[in-house]
XYZ file of C-alpha atoms in Angstrom:
725
model
C -60.472 38.357 -103.108
C -62.935 35.965 -104.653
C -66.426 37.307 -105.236
C -69.547 35.229 -104.690
C -70.799 34.785 -108.257
C -74.537 35.316 -108.392
C -74.565 37.361 -111.577
C -77.314 35.309 -113.142
C -79.611 35.622 -110.159
C -82.240 38.377 -110.081
C -81.705 41.103 -107.540
C -83.894 40.801 -104.476
C -86.514 43.550 -104.284
C -88.322 44.920 -101.290
C -91.662 43.166 -101.094
C -93.332 45.384 -98.461
C -95.058 42.207 -97.263
C -97.015 42.012 -100.545
C -98.739 38.608 -100.961
C -97.872 36.389 -103.903
C -100.387 36.198 -106.733
C -98.951 33.530 -109.029
C -98.905 29.906 -107.796
C -95.744 29.404 -109.843
C -93.973 31.524 -107.224
C -95.306 29.439 -104.341
C -92.492 28.617 -101.913
C -94.504 27.091 -99.075
C -96.722 24.411 -100.630
C -99.894 26.533 -100.629
C -100.662 26.203 -104.334
C -102.016 22.649 -104.064
C -104.323 23.666 -101.181
C -105.507 26.690 -103.171
C -106.348 24.431 -106.122
C -108.496 22.190 -103.914
C -110.388 25.181 -102.510
C -110.923 26.646 -105.984
C -112.285 23.315 -107.224
C -114.646 23.156 -104.249
C -115.911 26.674 -104.953
C -116.621 25.849 -108.589
C -117.982 22.329 -108.163
C -120.187 22.676 -105.057
C -123.693 22.050 -106.446
C -126.225 24.909 -106.229
C -124.640 26.866 -103.394
C -126.856 29.362 -101.614
C -125.010 31.703 -99.323
C -122.215 29.202 -98.777
C -119.592 30.671 -96.391
C -116.093 29.199 -96.506
C -113.176 30.410 -94.393
C -109.408 30.038 -94.367
C -107.992 30.137 -90.854
C -104.388 30.912 -90.012
C -102.256 33.125 -87.807
C -100.937 36.497 -88.911
C -97.989 36.211 -91.196
C -98.674 32.644 -92.269
C -99.603 33.572 -95.850
C -103.409 33.589 -95.858
C -103.530 36.429 -98.378
C -101.178 34.600 -100.729
C -103.339 31.491 -100.479
C -106.444 33.557 -101.294
C -104.680 35.029 -104.309
C -103.781 31.539 -105.509
C -107.432 30.514 -105.156
C -108.514 33.511 -107.268
C -105.851 32.639 -109.829
C -107.202 29.110 -110.226
C -110.794 30.416 -110.396
C -109.884 32.685 -113.311
C -108.233 29.707 -114.992
C -111.467 27.665 -114.838
C -113.287 26.744 -118.018
C -115.310 29.646 -119.371
C -118.667 27.973 -118.835
C -117.903 27.387 -115.144
C -115.727 30.410 -114.428
C -117.172 32.384 -111.490
C -117.229 36.144 -111.014
C -114.850 37.132 -108.230
C -115.819 40.093 -106.039
C -113.126 41.411 -103.708
C -114.671 43.127 -100.731
C -112.337 44.699 -98.200
C -113.838 46.603 -95.246
C -110.610 48.596 -95.046
C -111.603 50.468 -98.198
C -114.456 52.361 -96.498
C -114.144 55.064 -93.883
C -117.708 54.678 -92.643
C -118.007 51.166 -91.268
C -121.708 51.856 -90.642
C -122.436 51.637 -94.379
C -120.749 48.292 -94.996
C -124.002 46.657 -96.118
C -124.704 49.402 -98.628
C -121.128 49.374 -99.893
C -121.197 45.614 -100.277
C -124.477 45.632 -102.219
C -123.384 48.478 -104.475
C -120.120 46.716 -105.219
C -122.104 43.576 -106.015
C -124.321 45.675 -108.338
C -121.246 47.014 -110.159
C -120.134 43.477 -110.927
C -123.631 42.450 -112.051
C -123.827 45.326 -114.516
C -120.781 43.948 -116.297
C -122.594 40.728 -117.156
C -125.668 39.929 -119.316
C -129.015 41.789 -119.359
C -130.641 39.531 -116.799
C -127.850 40.270 -114.358
C -128.048 44.003 -115.071
C -131.683 43.833 -114.044
C -130.578 42.068 -110.887
C -128.122 44.893 -110.359
C -130.898 47.470 -110.466
C -132.830 45.396 -107.958
C -129.721 45.176 -105.788
C -129.563 48.988 -105.661
C -133.172 49.181 -104.509
C -132.528 46.431 -102.019
C -129.644 48.359 -100.518
C -132.012 51.223 -99.764
C -134.952 49.214 -98.551
C -132.836 46.885 -96.472
C -132.149 49.414 -93.752
C -135.577 49.533 -92.150
C -136.228 45.847 -92.526
C -132.908 44.645 -91.228
C -132.971 47.041 -88.301
C -136.311 45.521 -87.326
C -135.538 41.905 -88.136
C -131.985 41.674 -86.924
C -131.561 44.592 -84.547
C -128.778 46.216 -86.611
C -129.632 49.935 -86.527
C -126.451 50.964 -88.321
C -127.835 49.455 -91.547
C -130.747 51.918 -91.449
C -129.150 54.282 -93.974
C -131.376 55.731 -96.738
C -130.142 55.839 -100.275
C -132.892 58.043 -101.642
C -130.632 59.716 -104.169
C -129.793 56.351 -105.739
C -133.453 55.364 -105.875
C -134.372 58.671 -107.494
C -131.780 58.040 -110.170
C -133.386 54.671 -110.840
C -136.846 56.325 -110.911
C -138.401 53.401 -109.061
C -140.299 53.264 -105.838
C -138.837 51.119 -103.109
C -140.519 47.751 -102.677
C -140.779 45.692 -99.535
C -137.633 43.782 -98.605
C -138.861 40.184 -99.024
C -140.205 40.889 -102.510
C -137.001 42.611 -103.610
C -134.911 39.820 -102.182
C -137.007 37.196 -103.955
C -136.637 38.997 -107.281
C -132.869 39.261 -106.813
C -132.616 35.595 -105.841
C -134.667 34.589 -108.869
C -132.470 36.658 -111.209
C -129.271 35.264 -109.735
C -130.551 31.712 -109.797
C -131.792 32.016 -113.370
C -128.458 33.312 -114.644
C -126.627 30.234 -113.418
C -123.601 32.498 -112.914
C -121.595 31.782 -109.767
C -120.233 34.650 -107.652
C -117.341 34.384 -105.207
C -117.143 37.139 -102.597
C -113.639 37.290 -101.128
C -113.130 39.082 -97.784
C -109.555 39.219 -96.497
C -107.823 40.682 -93.442
C -110.875 40.509 -91.187
C -108.578 39.872 -88.222
C -106.931 43.274 -88.726
C -110.120 45.155 -87.865
C -111.100 46.321 -84.413
C -113.505 44.105 -82.409
C -116.431 46.416 -83.237
C -115.603 46.398 -86.935
C -115.226 42.597 -86.936
C -118.709 42.339 -85.414
C -120.154 44.577 -88.123
C -118.567 42.578 -90.934
C -120.028 39.310 -89.691
C -123.448 40.863 -89.223
C -123.400 41.958 -92.858
C -122.403 38.469 -93.969
C -125.101 36.913 -91.782
C -127.756 39.252 -93.142
C -126.772 38.987 -96.825
C -125.332 35.511 -97.175
C -128.251 33.515 -98.576
C -128.373 34.544 -102.228
C -128.196 31.605 -104.670
C -124.959 30.942 -106.555
C -123.054 33.157 -104.115
C -120.113 31.794 -102.162
C -118.299 33.763 -99.483
C -114.609 33.057 -99.014
C -113.254 34.635 -95.836
C -109.753 34.797 -94.425
C -108.885 35.443 -90.781
C -107.144 34.234 -87.661
C -109.896 32.245 -85.969
C -108.587 32.773 -82.460
C -108.274 36.547 -82.897
C -111.738 36.913 -84.448
C -113.428 34.662 -81.885
C -111.946 36.708 -79.058
C -113.020 39.944 -80.761
C -116.580 38.664 -81.036
C -116.485 37.662 -77.387
C -115.516 41.231 -76.466
C -117.798 43.100 -78.903
C -120.971 40.998 -78.641
C -120.613 39.271 -75.288
C -121.243 35.923 -76.973
C -119.262 32.753 -77.442
C -117.187 33.762 -80.471
C -116.384 30.198 -81.472
C -120.049 29.186 -81.505
C -120.985 32.333 -83.433
C -118.432 31.504 -86.127
C -119.656 27.926 -86.348
C -123.147 29.219 -87.168
C -121.860 31.456 -89.972
C -118.969 29.478 -91.506
C -120.091 26.203 -93.079
C -116.732 25.083 -94.543
C -113.572 26.009 -92.611
C -110.088 25.376 -93.967
C -107.086 25.539 -91.686
C -103.990 26.969 -93.338
C -101.462 24.141 -93.414
C -98.346 24.593 -91.303
C -95.376 25.481 -93.452
C -92.650 22.882 -93.327
C -89.567 24.424 -91.680
C -87.411 23.134 -94.526
C -89.518 25.095 -97.031
C -89.216 28.220 -94.894
C -85.453 27.924 -94.700
C -85.071 27.162 -98.386
C -87.099 30.255 -99.237
C -84.891 32.362 -96.937
C -81.666 30.927 -98.315
C -82.730 31.554 -101.917
C -83.514 35.183 -101.112
C -80.237 35.603 -99.237
C -78.326 34.090 -102.152
C -79.728 36.745 -104.455
C -78.942 39.440 -101.906
C -75.315 38.271 -101.797
C -74.734 38.740 -105.536
C -71.220 40.140 -105.966
C -70.310 40.020 -102.269
C -66.792 39.115 -101.155
C -66.557 35.380 -100.464
C -63.782 36.017 -97.926
C -66.402 37.578 -95.658
C -68.592 34.484 -95.623
C -67.827 31.226 -93.842
C -70.648 28.766 -94.563
C -69.866 26.586 -91.530
C -69.807 29.568 -89.194
C -73.043 30.885 -90.707
C -74.686 27.471 -90.374
C -73.905 27.307 -86.664
C -75.063 30.879 -86.021
C -78.282 30.323 -87.968
C -79.235 26.974 -86.466
C -78.470 27.998 -82.880
C -80.218 31.326 -82.657
C -82.158 32.223 -85.768
C -83.851 29.083 -87.069
C -86.081 28.514 -83.987
C -87.531 32.026 -84.374
C -88.294 31.840 -88.114
C -91.706 30.187 -88.068
C -93.853 32.142 -90.538
C -93.541 33.289 -94.138
C -93.932 36.891 -92.987
C -90.799 36.463 -90.841
C -88.878 35.752 -94.040
C -90.381 38.675 -95.940
C -89.741 41.229 -93.188
C -86.201 39.976 -92.577
C -85.178 39.980 -96.235
C -86.781 43.397 -96.738
C -84.697 44.772 -93.868
C -81.474 43.301 -95.235
C -82.290 44.631 -98.709
C -82.055 48.135 -97.255
C -79.166 47.822 -94.788
C -76.800 45.275 -96.314
C -75.844 46.786 -99.720
C -74.073 49.808 -98.193
C -71.989 47.620 -95.872
C -71.589 44.339 -97.687
C -67.845 44.745 -98.227
C -67.212 46.073 -94.712
C -68.861 43.516 -92.433
C -68.753 39.805 -91.863
C -71.846 38.511 -93.626
C -72.897 35.995 -90.977
C -72.385 38.462 -88.132
C -74.317 41.210 -89.902
C -77.199 38.934 -90.857
C -77.420 37.666 -87.282
C -77.347 41.128 -85.698
C -79.955 42.421 -88.134
C -82.105 39.427 -87.205
C -81.845 40.480 -83.560
C -82.814 44.032 -84.521
C -85.979 42.648 -86.103
C -86.958 40.015 -83.557
C -85.247 41.065 -80.305
C -84.801 44.855 -80.487
C -84.107 45.210 -76.759
C -81.142 42.825 -76.947
C -79.951 44.566 -80.126
C -79.934 47.922 -78.324
C -78.037 46.393 -75.408
C -75.328 45.165 -77.788
C -75.119 48.468 -79.659
C -74.760 50.510 -76.474
C -72.133 48.276 -74.830
C -69.289 47.770 -77.285
C -66.700 47.019 -74.596
C -68.923 44.350 -73.053
C -69.262 42.431 -76.311
C -66.314 43.143 -78.593
C -62.630 42.510 -77.984
C -60.969 39.617 -76.224
C -60.609 38.320 -72.686
C -57.703 36.234 -71.459
C -60.043 34.325 -69.167
C -63.480 32.830 -69.762
C -66.730 34.395 -68.619
C -67.029 31.968 -65.694
C -63.698 32.962 -64.178
C -63.649 34.700 -60.793
C -62.062 37.798 -62.321
C -65.102 38.407 -64.530
C -67.933 38.414 -62.004
C -69.258 41.775 -63.183
C -69.191 40.737 -66.841
C -70.971 37.513 -66.022
C -73.740 39.355 -64.156
C -74.219 41.813 -67.026
C -74.597 39.122 -69.670
C -76.840 37.036 -67.475
C -79.180 40.009 -67.082
C -79.996 40.306 -70.796
C -80.245 36.520 -71.093
C -82.805 36.436 -68.276
C -85.013 38.835 -70.278
C -85.319 36.329 -73.129
C -88.161 33.860 -73.427
C -87.082 30.526 -72.015
C -87.820 28.738 -75.289
C -85.111 30.681 -77.150
C -82.704 31.682 -74.372
C -80.215 28.855 -74.739
C -80.014 29.173 -78.528
C -79.562 32.957 -78.498
C -76.837 32.682 -75.848
C -74.999 30.097 -77.954
C -75.281 32.311 -81.036
C -74.018 35.337 -79.119
C -70.981 33.406 -77.882
C -70.058 32.595 -81.476
C -70.436 36.185 -82.637
C -68.713 37.622 -79.562
C -66.147 35.103 -78.226
C -65.611 37.354 -75.224
C -68.866 35.920 -73.858
C -67.684 32.317 -73.919
C -65.902 30.410 -71.201
C -62.819 30.029 -73.361
C -60.201 32.720 -72.901
C -58.753 34.345 -75.998
C -55.791 36.632 -76.457
C -55.008 39.522 -78.756
C -53.671 37.136 -81.396
C -57.248 36.672 -82.617
C -57.743 40.359 -83.417
C -55.877 40.266 -86.708
C -58.067 37.503 -88.125
C -61.226 39.177 -86.830
C -60.179 42.405 -88.530
C -59.409 40.601 -91.798
C -62.839 38.997 -92.036
C -64.539 42.050 -90.479
C -65.997 40.280 -87.472
C -68.219 42.243 -85.094
C -65.979 40.964 -82.277
C -63.217 43.356 -83.336
C -63.597 46.642 -81.404
C -62.715 48.786 -84.418
C -65.119 46.979 -86.738
C -67.984 46.747 -84.224
C -69.355 50.316 -84.765
C -69.798 49.763 -88.498
C -72.521 47.193 -87.825
C -74.706 49.842 -86.239
C -74.291 52.793 -88.594
C -75.569 51.241 -91.859
C -72.976 53.054 -93.943
C -69.217 53.344 -93.967
C -68.013 56.675 -92.621
C -66.290 58.663 -95.338
C -63.314 59.075 -93.016
C -62.831 55.310 -92.869
C -60.889 53.268 -95.373
C -63.351 50.721 -96.686
C -62.559 47.064 -97.079
C -63.349 47.439 -100.762
C -60.656 50.118 -101.055
C -58.115 47.729 -99.499
C -59.305 44.932 -101.769
C -58.942 47.170 -104.825
C -55.485 48.276 -103.698
C -54.300 44.685 -103.333
C -55.742 43.713 -106.703
C -54.030 46.711 -108.336
C -50.599 45.904 -106.898
C -49.819 44.425 -110.289
C -49.484 48.055 -111.362
C -46.550 49.270 -109.263
C -46.701 52.904 -110.363
C -50.417 53.263 -109.684
C -50.107 51.537 -106.314
C -47.264 53.809 -105.250
C -49.289 56.855 -106.305
C -52.277 55.639 -104.265
C -50.157 55.392 -101.120
C -48.377 58.699 -101.666
C -51.660 60.509 -102.319
C -53.013 59.032 -99.068
C -50.277 60.825 -97.107
C -52.024 64.153 -97.707
C -55.450 62.877 -96.630
C -55.833 63.613 -92.926
C -58.179 61.918 -90.506
C -60.014 63.760 -87.688
C -57.285 62.676 -85.239
C -54.604 64.215 -87.467
C -53.218 60.930 -88.768
C -52.919 60.201 -92.470
C -54.893 57.841 -94.655
C -51.559 56.252 -95.594
C -51.183 54.995 -92.029
C -54.594 53.382 -92.294
C -53.592 51.657 -95.536
C -50.533 50.163 -93.845
C -52.507 49.126 -90.759
C -55.224 47.445 -92.781
C -52.704 45.627 -94.985
C -51.577 43.736 -91.887
C -55.024 42.176 -91.721
C -55.098 41.199 -95.396
C -51.595 39.833 -95.909
C -52.990 36.378 -96.735
C -54.653 37.829 -99.799
C -51.370 39.143 -101.210
C -49.622 36.727 -103.540
C -45.865 36.589 -104.170
C -45.965 38.909 -107.195
C -47.959 41.570 -105.363
C -45.772 41.143 -102.290
C -42.732 41.867 -104.456
C -44.362 45.043 -105.759
C -45.198 46.244 -102.269
C -41.703 45.554 -100.900
C -40.202 47.464 -103.812
C -42.519 50.404 -103.066
C -41.388 50.435 -99.437
C -37.775 50.300 -100.557
C -38.302 53.321 -102.798
C -40.501 55.591 -100.707
C -40.780 53.961 -97.295
C -39.426 57.102 -95.597
C -42.425 59.080 -96.837
C -44.676 57.048 -94.550
C -42.781 58.007 -91.377
C -44.956 61.001 -90.592
C -44.851 62.874 -87.249
C -48.603 63.567 -87.324
C -49.235 59.821 -87.486
C -47.802 59.371 -83.984
C -51.274 59.563 -82.447
C -53.002 57.416 -79.896
C -50.739 57.916 -76.897
C -47.642 56.178 -75.659
C -49.019 52.687 -76.305
C -49.916 53.281 -79.956
C -47.525 51.733 -82.529
C -45.068 54.128 -84.115
C -44.909 54.597 -87.867
C -41.532 52.846 -88.067
C -42.891 49.802 -86.268
C -45.874 49.744 -88.611
C -43.599 49.773 -91.647
C -41.514 46.895 -90.296
C -44.610 44.874 -89.444
C -45.938 45.340 -92.980
C -42.534 44.370 -94.393
C -42.475 41.187 -92.280
C -46.005 40.130 -93.202
C -45.492 40.806 -96.894
C -42.079 39.092 -96.985
C -43.777 35.968 -95.645
C -45.858 35.854 -98.822
C -42.722 35.345 -100.916
C -41.202 31.863 -101.295
C -38.342 31.357 -98.820
C -35.699 30.893 -101.508
C -36.450 34.337 -102.987
C -36.691 36.455 -99.853
C -33.038 37.396 -99.417
C -32.655 38.389 -103.051
C -35.845 40.449 -102.870
C -34.664 42.285 -99.734
C -31.380 43.151 -101.416
C -33.004 44.206 -104.693
C -35.699 46.367 -103.083
C -33.063 48.068 -100.884
C -30.528 48.632 -103.631
C -33.049 50.012 -106.115
C -34.832 52.169 -103.561
C -34.038 55.520 -102.008
C -35.501 55.100 -98.512
C -32.911 55.441 -95.751
C -34.670 55.478 -92.378
C -36.849 52.556 -93.452
C -33.753 50.621 -94.542
C -31.992 51.259 -91.232
C -35.015 49.936 -89.317
C -35.115 46.854 -91.538
C -31.457 46.232 -90.688
C -32.071 46.829 -86.982
C -35.036 44.410 -86.991
C -33.018 41.676 -88.687
C -30.116 42.178 -86.242
C -32.528 41.908 -83.300
C -34.014 38.668 -84.635
C -30.514 37.247 -85.147
C -29.482 38.139 -81.606
C -32.710 36.747 -80.136
C -34.107 34.279 -82.678
C -37.886 34.287 -83.145
C -39.541 31.038 -84.227
C -43.181 32.129 -84.431
C -45.253 34.933 -85.879
C -44.416 37.177 -88.806
C -41.079 38.220 -87.283
C -39.762 34.672 -87.695
C -39.126 35.472 -91.347
C -36.342 37.892 -90.313
C -34.604 35.221 -88.266
C -34.201 33.277 -91.503
C -32.404 36.123 -93.317
C -28.838 35.043 -94.038
C -25.973 36.861 -92.278
C -24.376 37.670 -95.629
C -27.648 39.290 -96.738
C -27.620 41.422 -93.604
C -24.061 42.508 -94.358
C -25.049 43.539 -97.888
C -27.971 45.576 -96.553
C -25.657 47.332 -94.088
C -23.257 48.220 -96.893
C -26.118 49.570 -99.022
C -27.274 51.745 -96.121
C -23.790 53.128 -95.431
C -23.264 54.013 -99.073
C -26.632 55.744 -99.188
C -26.039 57.770 -96.037
C -22.696 58.920 -97.416
C -24.451 60.015 -100.595
C -27.147 61.858 -98.651
C -24.526 63.526 -96.455
C -22.939 65.089 -99.552
C -26.215 66.870 -100.346
C -29.009 68.544 -98.400
C -31.027 65.314 -98.348
C -29.801 63.926 -95.034
C -31.375 66.613 -92.836
C -34.831 65.719 -94.190
C -34.535 62.006 -93.478
C -37.166 61.044 -90.873
C -35.980 59.644 -87.550
C -32.606 61.311 -88.245
C -31.162 60.829 -84.708
C -31.679 57.069 -85.031
C -30.116 57.065 -88.507
C -27.125 59.008 -87.169
C -26.814 56.542 -84.304
C -26.720 53.623 -86.729
C -24.159 55.473 -88.827
C -22.107 56.031 -85.728
C -22.249 52.389 -84.638
C -21.867 50.652 -87.998
C -19.914 53.136 -90.049
C -17.400 55.705 -88.970
C -18.168 57.510 -85.728
C -16.234 60.589 -86.782
C -18.085 60.733 -90.110
C -21.479 61.077 -88.423
C -20.258 63.720 -85.964
C -18.304 65.541 -88.643
C -21.378 65.876 -90.815
C -23.513 67.135 -87.912
C -20.908 69.653 -86.696
C -20.393 70.964 -90.185
C -24.118 71.218 -90.908
C -24.879 72.978 -87.620
C -22.286 75.702 -88.100
C -24.951 78.431 -88.466
C -27.949 79.155 -86.266
C -30.738 78.184 -88.674
C -29.204 74.815 -89.551
C -28.441 74.183 -85.884
C -32.093 74.758 -85.055
C -33.148 72.462 -87.904
C -30.878 69.703 -86.621
C -31.920 70.198 -83.004
C -35.569 69.951 -84.055
C -34.964 66.384 -85.240
C -34.034 65.445 -81.646
C -37.089 67.132 -80.149
C -39.818 64.856 -78.815
C -42.595 64.775 -76.269
C -42.620 62.423 -73.332
C -45.948 61.523 -71.781
C -46.525 59.907 -68.436
C -49.047 59.786 -65.630
C -48.186 59.294 -61.973
C -50.310 57.218 -59.652
C -53.270 59.277 -58.424
C -53.026 61.863 -61.197
C -56.163 62.612 -63.189
C -54.202 64.289 -65.980
C -50.928 63.010 -67.430
C -47.673 64.949 -67.849
C -46.403 66.077 -71.233
C -42.779 67.251 -71.413
C -40.683 68.344 -74.364
C -37.203 66.897 -74.435
C -34.178 67.103 -76.748
C -32.400 63.891 -75.710
C -29.161 65.754 -74.990
C -27.345 62.537 -74.192
C -27.742 61.326 -77.791
C -27.380 64.802 -79.265
C -24.003 65.258 -77.568
C -22.591 62.383 -79.684
C -23.027 64.546 -82.789
C -23.160 68.175 -81.703
C -20.796 70.167 -79.489
C -23.348 71.390 -76.963
C -21.146 74.236 -75.709
C -20.707 75.617 -79.223
C -24.429 75.232 -79.788
C -25.174 77.210 -76.614
C -22.806 80.015 -77.671
C -24.324 80.182 -81.138
C -27.841 80.318 -79.775
C -26.988 82.893 -77.110
C -26.115 85.399 -79.821
C -29.484 84.910 -81.501
C -32.368 87.316 -81.183
C -35.591 85.699 -80.064
C -37.610 87.548 -82.692
C -35.457 85.964 -85.394
C -36.027 82.428 -84.141
C -39.790 82.111 -84.327
C -42.148 80.927 -81.582
C -41.490 77.203 -82.015
C -37.722 77.599 -82.009
C -37.845 79.930 -78.984
C -39.596 77.225 -76.970
C -37.088 74.653 -78.179
C -34.139 76.868 -77.193
C -35.649 77.327 -73.735
C -35.925 73.551 -73.426
C -32.313 73.188 -74.572
C -30.986 75.721 -72.038
C -32.896 74.248 -69.103
C -31.850 70.678 -69.886
C -28.250 71.685 -70.624
C -27.870 72.991 -67.064
C -28.873 69.570 -65.713
C -26.708 67.757 -68.253
C -23.623 69.700 -67.154
C -24.100 68.294 -63.680
C -23.563 64.834 -65.157
C -27.232 63.927 -65.020
C -29.528 62.737 -67.786
C -32.527 65.126 -67.939
C -34.724 62.454 -69.457
C -33.952 59.987 -66.652
C -34.698 62.669 -64.079
C -38.033 63.330 -65.738
C -38.898 59.653 -65.647
C -37.993 59.446 -61.950
C -39.964 62.596 -61.127
C -43.173 61.157 -62.499
C -42.957 57.714 -60.980
C-alpha cells in the first residue's frame, strides 16, 4: 500500500488559536496591510492622542494583524522606532482600576528610557493618584476615584492639581520626541460594562503628545455593547473617539483554502494513499465544507481538532470521510450527533433510492435533519452527505459495493462506521495497518504462516478467532496482493488451511458465512491475482505440497460446482476456468491423502469430517470410507469421538415466535452411510453414564431419540424443519 510521502514536511502542531507574530508566516495577505499601518503610526506628524482602530469580525485574524504591525514597528530605524505598550484589560481582575493600571504600566515603560522620561514616569505615578477626584468631577466616572496614597508616599511628593501634572507630563513627553504606541486588543471579548469602561479610560487619557492608540475590535459588537451599557448611539460614540479606522480586509477564499490544504498535507504525512481519493475529497469539500470555511479561525480550530483525532485512526478510516465528519462535529454538532446515533439510517446500502415509495420513513427522517440546517448551506450539506452515505441518494445500490467500501474504509460500511466516532481503534479489532503489514510481509512465507496460526488462539468477545478476522479482511484487500504474495498465501492455505476451520468461529447465526466458505472465498480472490496461465499449476503445487485435507476437498467441490454451473462474473469465475485435467489431479491428490490419514490417527481430527467422508464415499471407494469408520468406532470412546463430528445445532424461528429454536442433531441419515447404527446403539447401551461425561451423555440422548424416529423410515432433521415452519 503506497504511503503519502510528506516526510520532508513539518508536523502540524496544535495552535490553540494563537495569533501569528511573524509576517513571513502570513497566509492571508495581512502583512502588507500591517506594513501600511505601521508606517502610518511612525510617520504621522506630531500625533497627540491619536486613536486608530482595526475593525473585523471574530476569527478574522485581527490579533495576527496587530502582531504584524508591532513586528514592523520594532523593525523601524532606531531614531524613529516607537515604544510599544501592550495593554490588555483582561490582565486585571478589578476593572474599576483600569485607569490606574494603564498609567502605571505607562510609567514602567517610561522608566526604561532616558532620564527625562523617568521624570515623566514619576509624574505619571502622581497623576494616577490625583486623577481620581478630578476625573470623577470632570467626566462623571466615579470608578476612577481610587487613591494611591501608598505610591505617593513612596515617591515622597505631595499630589499636585490634575491640570498642572498633566501639563508637566505632556511637556516631558513632547520634549523627549519619543513616540509611544499603546496597543489594546480583544476589546470585543469584554462584557458591555467592561467595554464602556475601557473607552472611558481611552477618552480621558488619550491626548498626551507622541502617543498613538491602536485598538482592535469588532465594530458591530462594540457599538451594540455601548448602546446597551451607556444608552447612547454606539456608532456615533466610536466616531468621536476613533480618528483613523481600518477595516480588516476580507480574506480571499483561495488563500483560506490554500492555508487549509497546506496544513492538511502536513497532517497526512505517512498516511496510506489508498485511503485518499483526491477527486472524491474535492467533491465532498466543495459541496459541503468550502461554503462554511470563511474565517482564518475556522481553519485553525478545524486543523487543531484533526491534529488530536486523526493520528490514532489515520490507517483505519477513509481520509475524506473522516475529515468531513470531523468538520460536521465542529460546525454542525447537532447533525453530527444525529449521524452518530443512527448508524442504520446512514450506513449500509439500499436497493432502491431514497425517493422510492418503499422508503417513505427513511425519506422523512433525513428530511427532518436537513430542515434544521440554515437555508444557505442546506443544499450543499445534503449533497455532501449523499456522497459520504450513498444510502441517502436516489440511486439504489446493492451489497456488491460493501467490499470496496470496506477496503477503503468508507463510513458507509456498517462495520467501519463505528470507528469514526470512537477516536481510537478498539484493541479487539484488527486494524487496517495490521492487514497492510501482513500483506507486505507475505514475501516471508514462514512469518506469515506463523502470524495466521498465532491468530487462531486470539479470541474475540463473541468467541470467534482473530484468524477469522484476518481472512475476512483479506477479502477486502485482495487488489493489494500481487502475484508473488498471492502464491505465498495459496501455499499457506494448502499447508494449514484445515487449522482455520474452527467450530468457535461459526458465530453470527444461520446467515453468517461458515469458515469453509470463507476459506474458499479467500482462495478465489487470491487466485485471481495470479496470471491465468499459472493458476492451474499453482493449485496443483499448493495442494500437493500441503497437508490440508478438508480445505482441499472444499476446493475440489467448489471447482466441480463451477464446472456444472459455469460462473462468468465475480471472483468465483476463476474456478470455472480451471481445466478438467487439473480438477482430476486435485481429486487424486485428495484421495491419496485421505488414504494416508486413514492409516494413522490423523483422519479423526480432520475438521468437517462427515463432509470429507462423503466426498471419499462419492469419489473414491464407498466401502473404504465405511470400513474405516466401522473399524475406528469399534470401542465406545472412539465411537463417541466419531459421532461428535456429526453433531451440530440447527437454529430456526417460526412465524410469531419471539425466541428461536435451537436443536442438537446428529444427521443420522449421513451417519448411517458410515456407521452401523444398531451396533452403535448396542455399544452405547452397555456404557455407564458416569463414564461418558456430561457432553457425551447429552449426545447419546440425542442419538437415542433420533434413532427411534429414523427406524420408522423418517428423517429426524426433516421432521424438525417441518415442525418449525
